[in-house]
Coordinates of C-alpha atoms in Angstrom, one line a residue:
X144 CA 20.1 -14.6 -11.1
X145 CA 18.1 -11.4 -10.3
X146 CA 15.3 -12.3 -12.7
X147 CA 15.0 -15.8 -11.2
X148 CA 14.9 -14.4 -7.7
X149 CA 12.4 -11.8 -8.8
X150 CA 10.1 -14.4 -10.3
X151 CA 10.4 -16.8 -7.5
X152 CA 9.7 -14.2 -4.8
X153 CA 6.8 -12.9 -6.8
X154 CA 5.2 -16.3 -7.2
X155 CA 5.7 -17.2 -3.6
X156 CA 4.4 -13.8 -2.5
X157 CA 1.2 -14.1 -4.6
X158 CA 0.7 -17.7 -3.3
X159 CA 1.1 -16.7 0.3
X160 CA -1.1 -13.6 0.0
X161 CA -3.8 -15.6 -1.9
X162 CA -3.8 -18.3 0.7
X163 CA -3.9 -15.8 3.6
X164 CA -6.8 -13.8 2.1
X165 CA -8.7 -17.0 1.3
X166 CA -8.3 -18.3 4.8
X167 CA -9.4 -14.9 6.2
X168 CA -12.5 -14.9 3.9
X169 CA -13.4 -18.4 5.0
X170 CA -13.0 -17.4 8.6
X171 CA -15.3 -14.4 8.1
X172 CA -17.9 -16.7 6.5
X173 CA -17.6 -19.0 9.5
X174 CA -18.3 -16.1 11.7
X175 CA -21.2 -14.9 9.6
X176 CA -22.9 -18.4 9.7
X177 CA -22.0 -18.9 13.4
X178 CA -19.9 -22.0 12.7
X179 CA -17.0 -20.3 14.5
X180 CA -17.2 -17.8 17.4
X181 CA -15.1 -14.6 17.3
X182 CA -13.5 -15.3 20.7
X183 CA -12.6 -18.9 20.1
X184 CA -9.0 -20.2 20.2
X185 CA -9.2 -21.2 16.5
X186 CA -10.1 -17.6 15.7
X187 CA -7.1 -16.3 17.7
X188 CA -4.7 -18.8 16.0
X189 CA -5.9 -17.7 12.6
X190 CA -5.7 -13.9 12.4
X191 CA -4.5 -12.2 15.5
X192 CA -1.6 -9.9 15.4
X193 CA 0.0 -10.9 18.7
X194 CA 0.9 -13.6 18.8
X195 CA 0.9 -13.6 15.0
X196 CA -1.7 -16.0 13.5
X197 CA -1.5 -18.0 10.3
X198 CA -3.5 -15.4 8.2
X199 CA -1.5 -12.5 9.6
X200 CA 1.8 -14.2 8.7
X201 CA 0.7 -15.2 5.3
X202 CA -0.8 -11.9 4.3
X203 CA 2.0 -9.7 5.7
X204 CA 4.8 -12.1 4.7
X205 CA 3.4 -12.4 1.2
X206 CA 3.2 -8.6 0.9
X207 CA 6.8 -8.3 2.1
X208 CA 7.9 -10.9 -0.6
X209 CA 6.0 -8.9 -3.3
X210 CA 7.7 -5.7 -2.2
X211 CA 11.1 -7.4 -2.3
X212 CA 10.3 -8.9 -5.7
X213 CA 9.3 -5.4 -6.9
X214 CA 12.6 -3.9 -5.8
X215 CA 14.6 -6.7 -7.4
X216 CA 12.7 -6.1 -10.6
X217 CA 13.3 -2.4 -10.7
X218 CA 17.0 -3.0 -10.0
X219 CA 17.2 -5.4 -12.8
X220 CA 15.4 -3.0 -15.1
X221 CA 17.9 -0.2 -14.1
X222 CA 15.3 1.9 -12.4
X223 CA 16.4 1.6 -8.8
X224 CA 18.6 4.7 -8.9
X225 CA 15.6 6.9 -10.1
X226 CA 13.2 5.3 -7.7
X227 CA 15.6 5.7 -4.8
X228 CA 16.2 9.4 -5.7
X229 CA 12.4 10.0 -5.6
X230 CA 12.1 8.3 -2.3
X231 CA 15.1 10.2 -0.9
X232 CA 13.6 13.5 -2.1
X233 CA 10.3 12.7 -0.3
X234 CA 12.0 11.4 2.7
X235 CA 14.1 14.5 3.3
X236 CA 10.9 16.6 3.2
X237 CA 8.9 14.1 5.3
X238 CA 7.4 16.7 7.7
X239 CA 6.2 19.0 4.9
X240 CA 4.9 16.1 2.8
X241 CA 3.0 14.8 5.8
X242 CA 1.3 18.1 6.3
X243 CA 0.6 18.5 2.5
X244 CA -0.8 15.0 2.1
X245 CA -3.0 15.5 5.1
X246 CA -4.4 18.7 3.4
X247 CA -4.8 17.0 0.0
X248 CA -6.4 13.8 1.2
X249 CA -8.6 15.1 4.0
X250 CA -9.5 18.5 2.6
X251 CA -9.2 18.6 -1.2
X252 CA -10.4 15.0 -1.8
X253 CA -13.2 15.4 0.7
X254 CA -14.4 18.6 -1.1
X255 CA -14.2 16.8 -4.4
X256 CA -16.6 14.2 -3.0
X257 CA -19.0 16.4 -1.2
X258 CA -19.3 19.5 -3.3
X259 CA -18.6 18.5 -6.9
X260 CA -19.5 15.9 -9.4
X261 CA -15.9 15.2 -10.2
X262 CA -15.7 12.1 -8.0
X263 CA -16.8 9.1 -10.1
X264 CA -15.0 6.0 -9.0
X265 CA -13.0 5.5 -12.2
X266 CA -11.3 8.9 -11.7
X267 CA -9.8 8.1 -8.3
X268 CA -6.7 6.4 -9.6
X269 CA -6.0 9.5 -11.7
X270 CA -6.6 11.7 -8.7
X271 CA -4.3 9.5 -6.6
X272 CA -1.5 9.6 -9.2
X273 CA -1.9 13.4 -9.5
X274 CA -1.7 13.7 -5.8
X275 CA 1.5 11.7 -5.7
X276 CA 3.0 14.0 -8.4
X277 CA 1.9 17.1 -6.4
X278 CA 3.5 15.7 -3.2
X279 CA 6.7 15.0 -5.1
X280 CA 6.8 18.5 -6.5
X281 CA 6.1 19.9 -3.0
X282 CA 9.0 17.8 -1.6
X283 CA 11.3 19.2 -4.3
X284 CA 10.2 22.8 -3.4
X285 CA 10.6 22.0 0.3
X286 CA 14.2 20.7 -0.2
X287 CA 15.2 23.6 -2.5
X288 CA 13.9 26.1 0.0
X289 CA 16.0 24.5 2.7
X290 CA 13.0 23.9 4.9

């Protein structure tokens, strides 16, 4: 049952996200070629946040379904306990993690880009994963120290 739900939600989420992004790209092309004006009612009905437009609902609804599908998948794989432990650890140290991530992303990464040649585009996923690991270790330290 969980596998069927996971697959169904994943397919529906991908479909909704694809349709929403496609409609948004078509809308931007219409704006670019002046077929549609940015202040028109059609523009408002398509992508505004309030009231939610078609693109907004499709993109964010599809993303929500993909996240739900992901959590059903990790539960079926028996990984939910580990993932929730990691999320709990980071959540309990949220103030410290917020300050540390600000320092990492806005100071360290910015120095990597501006003062070194260690910033080729293909390395950024590795840097991002390393930063997540550092933030998790920092959260563990924060919790052990009772901060």
